[in-house]
Amino acid sequence: MAVPQNTSSATLLLRYWSFPTTTKNTKSYITGEGSEEYIQALESSELLYIYFRDFQSLLSRVPGWEKFYIYYLENAYVNNTRHLMSFLTMDATERYKQLLEQNPAVVQRLSNRMVANYLGISQESLSRLKGRLYK
């Protein structure tokens, strides 16, 4: 997957990670439009993919696949909404605490730069925040 021409990894909002679940860009997959995001493997990974037309075929042919897809879409919606709402209702410290509570592997396994990017703050702000929390 290509990196968008006018962006850098430092400016993209990290939204997806996988330990060991799935990584996806649902909007781009459904609409067929190019993505503003890209996927970068930070550890050895196995990449599996399915073409949209083949996925649609599974929906019509395999009993239960549609139910799985609805479950997947509902979870993607809830997760994306939670993340977006956190920027409206929480400060950076609250978002960091929530991340530690809900997905500590992200904080443990990703660089401070990536965690800060996900939280919507600078790396320096994350360092100060951690300093205050761990005094």
CSV table of C-alpha atoms in Angstrom, one decimal, residues 92 112-117 119-132:
chain,number,residue,atom,x,y,z
A,92,ALA,CA,-4.6,14.2,26.7
A,112,ASN,CA,6.5,7.3,22.2
A,113,ARG,CA,6.2,9.1,18.8
A,114,MET,CA,3.4,6.7,17.6
A,115,VAL,CA,1.6,6.8,20.9
A,116,ALA,CA,1.8,10.6,21.0
A,117,ASN,CA,0.5,10.7,17.4
A,119,LEU,CA,-3.3,10.7,21.3
A,120,GLY,CA,-3.0,13.8,19.1
A,121,ILE,CA,-0.2,15.4,21.1
A,122,SER,CA,3.5,16.0,20.6
A,123,GLN,CA,6.1,13.6,21.8
A,124,GLU,CA,7.3,16.2,24.2
A,125,SER,CA,3.8,16.6,25.7
A,126,LEU,CA,3.6,12.8,26.1
A,127,SER,CA,6.9,12.8,28.0
A,128,ARG,CA,5.7,15.6,30.3
A,129,LEU,CA,2.4,13.8,30.8
A,130,LYS,CA,4.1,10.5,31.7
A,131,GLY,CA,6.4,12.4,34.1
A,132,ARG,CA,3.4,13.8,36.0
